[in-house]
Short mmCIF file of C-alpha atoms in Angstrom, two decimals:
data_model
loop_
_atom_site.label_atom_id
_atom_site.label_comp_id
_atom_site.label_asym_id
_atom_site.label_seq_id
_atom_site.Cartn_x
_atom_site.Cartn_y
_atom_site.Cartn_z
CA UNK A 1 7.43 -5.99 9.43
CA UNK A 2 5.02 -5.01 11.49
CA UNK A 3 1.79 -7.79 10.52
CA UNK A 4 -1.65 -9.25 11.94
CA UNK A 5 -2.26 -12.67 11.97
CA UNK A 6 -5.82 -14.05 12.24
CA UNK A 7 -6.86 -17.73 12.47
CA UNK A 8 -8.30 -18.75 9.25
CA UNK A 9 -12.38 -18.98 8.57
CA UNK A 10 -14.95 -19.32 8.07
CA UNK A 11 -16.13 -20.45 11.83
CA UNK A 12 -19.26 -22.30 12.04
CA UNK A 13 -21.04 -22.35 15.40
CA UNK A 14 -24.61 -23.54 16.78
CA UNK A 15 -26.60 -20.75 18.29
CA UNK A 16 -25.37 -20.09 22.74
CA UNK A 17 -21.97 -21.47 21.18
CA UNK A 18 -18.70 -20.14 22.62
CA UNK A 19 -16.46 -18.18 20.70
CA UNK A 20 -12.43 -17.96 20.03
CA UNK A 21 -11.07 -16.07 17.13
CA UNK A 22 -7.35 -16.13 17.62
CA UNK A 23 -5.51 -12.81 16.49
CA UNK A 24 -1.54 -12.80 16.85
CA UNK A 25 0.24 -9.41 16.14
CA UNK A 26 4.17 -8.52 15.19
CA UNK A 27 4.83 -4.90 15.99
CA UNK A 28 7.81 -2.30 17.11
CA UNK A 29 7.17 -0.22 19.44
CA UNK A 30 4.05 -0.09 21.48
CA UNK A 31 0.50 -0.51 19.23
CA UNK A 32 -2.76 -0.19 20.14
CA UNK A 33 -5.71 -2.90 18.89
CA UNK A 34 -8.90 -3.52 17.83
CA UNK A 35 -11.43 -5.88 16.56
CA UNK A 36 -13.68 -4.47 13.99
CA UNK A 37 -17.07 -6.11 12.13
CA UNK A 38 -18.21 -5.93 9.21
CA UNK A 39 -22.07 -7.03 8.92
CA UNK A 40 -23.18 -8.23 5.00
CA UNK A 41 -23.42 -5.45 2.64
CA UNK A 42 -22.31 -3.13 5.59
CA UNK A 43 -18.58 -0.96 6.14
CA UNK A 44 -16.51 -2.00 9.10
CA UNK A 45 -17.26 -0.50 12.76
CA UNK A 46 -15.25 -0.50 15.84
CA UNK A 47 -16.58 -3.22 18.08
CA UNK A 48 -13.33 -3.18 21.00
CA UNK A 49 -10.03 -2.11 21.19
CA UNK A 50 -7.28 -1.73 23.23
CA UNK A 51 -3.92 0.55 23.26
CA UNK A 52 -1.84 -0.76 26.56
CA UNK A 53 -0.81 -4.17 27.98
CA UNK A 54 -3.66 -6.05 29.44
CA UNK A 55 -6.21 -3.73 29.34
CA UNK A 56 -9.39 -5.59 27.91
CA UNK A 57 -11.74 -4.06 25.08
CA UNK A 58 -15.02 -4.70 25.84
CA UNK A 59 -18.55 -4.60 24.23
CA UNK A 60 -21.70 -6.40 23.04
CA UNK A 61 -20.21 -9.15 25.08
CA UNK A 62 -17.61 -9.55 23.34
CA UNK A 63 -14.19 -9.21 25.14
CA UNK A 64 -10.42 -9.75 24.24
CA UNK A 65 -7.43 -8.93 26.24
CA UNK A 66 -4.11 -7.03 25.32
CA UNK A 67 -1.09 -9.80 25.70
CA UNK A 68 1.71 -8.49 25.36
CA UNK A 69 3.42 -11.23 26.47
CA UNK A 70 2.37 -13.43 23.76
CA UNK A 71 1.35 -10.62 21.16
CA UNK A 72 -2.30 -12.07 20.80
CA UNK A 73 -4.96 -9.76 21.09
CA UNK A 74 -7.85 -12.71 20.73
CA UNK A 75 -11.56 -12.32 20.46
CA UNK A 76 -13.55 -14.21 22.81
CA UNK A 77 -17.48 -14.41 23.28
CA UNK A 78 -19.59 -16.45 25.84
CA UNK A 79 -22.41 -17.49 23.91
CA UNK A 80 -23.22 -16.18 20.11
CA UNK A 81 -26.21 -15.30 18.90
CA UNK A 82 -26.87 -15.26 14.70
CA UNK A 83 -26.96 -11.72 14.67
CA UNK A 84 -23.09 -12.27 15.66
CA UNK A 85 -22.81 -13.78 11.92
CA UNK A 86 -20.22 -11.33 10.44
CA UNK A 87 -16.39 -10.87 9.65
CA UNK A 88 -14.66 -9.71 12.37
CA UNK A 89 -11.00 -8.28 11.83
CA UNK A 90 -8.28 -7.60 13.80
CA UNK A 91 -5.72 -4.56 13.59
CA UNK A 92 -3.63 -2.59 15.01
CA UNK A 93 -2.25 1.32 15.04
CA UNK A 94 1.51 1.69 15.91
CA UNK A 95 0.81 4.94 17.97
CA UNK A 96 2.95 8.10 18.56
CA UNK A 97 0.43 9.56 15.71
CA UNK A 98 0.40 7.16 12.97
CA UNK A 99 -3.04 6.84 12.15
CA UNK A 100 -2.56 4.30 9.45
CA UNK A 101 -4.08 0.44 10.78
CA UNK A 102 -2.94 -2.78 9.96
CA UNK A 103 -5.62 -5.49 8.85
CA UNK A 104 -5.52 -9.01 9.34
CA UNK A 105 -7.34 -11.17 6.37
CA UNK A 106 -10.49 -11.25 8.29
CA UNK A 107 -12.40 -14.75 9.42
CA UNK A 108 -15.89 -15.06 8.59
CA UNK A 109 -18.31 -16.13 11.56
CA UNK A 110 -21.55 -17.84 10.86
CA UNK A 111 -23.75 -18.45 13.60
CA UNK A 112 -26.29 -20.99 12.89
CA UNK A 113 -29.89 -21.40 14.69
CA UNK B 1 -23.54 12.61 12.98
CA UNK B 2 -24.71 11.21 9.61
CA UNK B 3 -21.42 9.65 9.45
CA UNK B 4 -19.09 8.84 6.41
CA UNK B 5 -20.88 9.00 3.03
CA UNK B 6 -19.93 7.32 0.12
CA UNK B 7 -21.46 7.62 -3.23
CA UNK B 8 -22.08 6.22 -5.53
CA UNK B 9 -23.24 2.84 -3.48
CA UNK B 10 -22.75 0.46 -6.59
CA UNK B 11 -21.18 1.42 -10.16
CA UNK B 12 -21.10 -0.76 -13.08
CA UNK B 13 -19.59 0.31 -15.93
CA UNK B 14 -16.94 -0.76 -19.12
CA UNK B 15 -13.02 -1.14 -19.20
CA UNK B 16 -12.16 1.67 -20.11
CA UNK B 17 -14.30 4.28 -19.00
CA UNK B 18 -12.95 6.57 -15.96
CA UNK B 19 -14.66 5.76 -12.38
CA UNK B 20 -14.80 8.66 -9.85
CA UNK B 21 -15.93 7.81 -6.30
CA UNK B 22 -16.80 10.42 -3.64
CA UNK B 23 -16.32 10.48 0.29
CA UNK B 24 -17.81 13.20 2.90
CA UNK B 25 -16.02 12.29 5.87
CA UNK B 26 -17.45 12.59 9.27
CA UNK B 27 -17.78 17.01 9.99
CA UNK B 28 -14.37 17.54 12.08
CA UNK B 29 -12.08 14.43 11.07
CA UNK B 30 -8.48 15.46 10.06
CA UNK B 31 -7.64 11.89 8.76
CA UNK B 32 -9.32 9.94 5.74
CA UNK B 33 -8.21 6.55 4.38
CA UNK B 34 -9.11 4.82 1.49
CA UNK B 35 -9.50 1.36 1.06
CA UNK B 36 -10.05 -1.41 -1.59
CA UNK B 37 -12.00 -4.79 -0.77
CA UNK B 38 -11.80 -8.25 -2.34
CA UNK B 39 -12.15 -11.66 -2.02
CA UNK B 40 -8.45 -12.34 -3.02
CA UNK B 41 -6.33 -9.64 -1.31
CA UNK B 42 -8.65 -8.81 1.37
CA UNK B 43 -8.66 -5.32 2.82
CA UNK B 44 -6.45 -3.00 1.62
CA UNK B 45 -5.16 0.74 2.19
CA UNK B 46 -4.24 2.32 -1.02
CA UNK B 47 -3.82 5.90 0.54
CA UNK B 48 -4.66 8.52 3.93
CA UNK B 49 -4.35 11.96 4.01
CA UNK B 50 -4.23 14.42 7.10
CA UNK B 51 -6.08 17.79 7.09
CA UNK B 52 -6.01 17.29 3.48
CA UNK B 53 -2.73 16.57 2.22
CA UNK B 54 -2.09 12.89 1.21
CA UNK B 55 0.12 11.26 3.30
CA UNK B 56 0.94 8.42 2.06
CA UNK B 57 0.43 6.36 -1.25
CA UNK B 58 2.23 3.75 -1.12
CA UNK B 59 -0.65 1.66 -1.40
CA UNK B 60 -2.35 2.60 -4.89
CA UNK B 61 -1.84 0.29 -7.39
CA UNK B 62 -0.74 2.30 -10.29
CA UNK B 63 -0.96 5.29 -12.49
CA UNK B 64 -4.57 4.85 -13.05
CA UNK B 65 -5.30 5.15 -10.01
CA UNK B 66 -5.49 8.82 -8.18
CA UNK B 67 -6.69 10.94 -5.05
CA UNK B 68 -7.98 13.98 -4.25
CA UNK B 69 -9.11 15.96 -1.21
CA UNK B 70 -10.04 19.37 -2.50
CA UNK B 71 -11.12 20.40 1.30
CA UNK B 72 -11.97 19.06 4.83
CA UNK B 73 -15.01 17.84 3.48
CA UNK B 74 -14.69 16.30 0.42
CA UNK B 75 -12.85 13.32 -0.96
CA UNK B 76 -12.45 11.65 -4.54
CA UNK B 77 -10.76 8.45 -5.45
CA UNK B 78 -10.66 8.57 -9.51
CA UNK B 79 -9.67 5.46 -11.65
CA UNK B 80 -8.84 6.00 -15.12
CA UNK B 81 -8.62 4.23 -17.91
CA UNK B 82 -10.95 0.74 -15.27
CA UNK B 83 -9.74 -2.55 -15.75
CA UNK B 84 -11.95 -5.77 -14.62
CA UNK B 85 -9.89 -6.54 -11.56
CA UNK B 86 -10.29 -3.36 -10.49
CA UNK B 87 -13.75 -4.56 -9.70
CA UNK B 88 -13.76 -4.68 -5.84
CA UNK B 89 -15.77 -2.78 -3.04
CA UNK B 90 -14.06 0.80 -2.57
CA UNK B 91 -14.29 1.96 1.00
CA UNK B 92 -13.62 5.41 2.67
CA UNK B 93 -12.69 6.20 6.59
CA UNK B 94 -12.24 9.01 8.80
CA UNK B 95 -10.89 9.68 11.72
CA UNK B 96 -10.22 12.25 14.69
CA UNK B 97 -6.87 13.06 15.97
CA UNK B 98 -7.30 15.73 18.76
CA UNK B 99 -10.24 13.62 20.03
CA UNK B 100 -7.52 11.17 21.66
CA UNK B 101 -8.84 7.99 19.78
CA UNK B 102 -7.44 6.70 16.71
CA UNK B 103 -10.55 4.97 15.84
CA UNK B 104 -11.68 4.95 12.16
CA UNK B 105 -15.35 5.29 11.10
CA UNK B 106 -15.81 3.26 7.90
CA UNK B 107 -18.51 4.95 5.05
CA UNK B 108 -21.12 1.76 3.94
CA UNK B 109 -18.56 1.36 0.72
CA UNK B 110 -18.74 1.41 -3.06
CA UNK B 111 -18.94 -1.74 -5.01
CA UNK B 112 -17.57 -1.48 -8.52
CA UNK B 113 -17.82 -3.63 -11.26
CA UNK B 114 -15.97 -3.17 -14.51
CA UNK B 115 -17.10 -5.05 -17.48
#
């Protein structure tokens, strides 16, 4: 069935380090791909999205490229800040009028000053 | 817009009691989702509505859980009777199909503790 697999956390980095959080998916058809972020005590909020192959989503210094050949949507940031500490969720929707998300398990990021 | 509003933010109850969680979606949104988040199981979709009609309730764990959407601006998730294993954070989210985007907007969540 359709699924999203994220790297296990927690990920602990020093401030200004490079971040990669891996996400791969299995889906029929042509899904849209998302990264959501959840800060402590809050709901999820959209970080970035990509709707077709080779699209790059970007926001707040984060980037992810929709790679159909490797079925991946890895999240990257060149220089993390303490304020980036949060849980990051990769997700997909199957399109064609389907608005139901399939979420990954989430990856907790902790950035140390 | 005020965003998705959920109430209460925190609920502590005793086993066997009825619990009702409330959600007000963003005005104009036609999809509404209920999720449950726990450390053990992560984020689970319980049920979602389109134009106030339940579309998929396959995630509802058992008959003790029920959800309604009597109008476009209000939804409830009810647990009766509640059990300690229902303790979790419950999120409501909404989205807008005609906006050309499938982004979901999440509320702040209700933290439920069943003693």
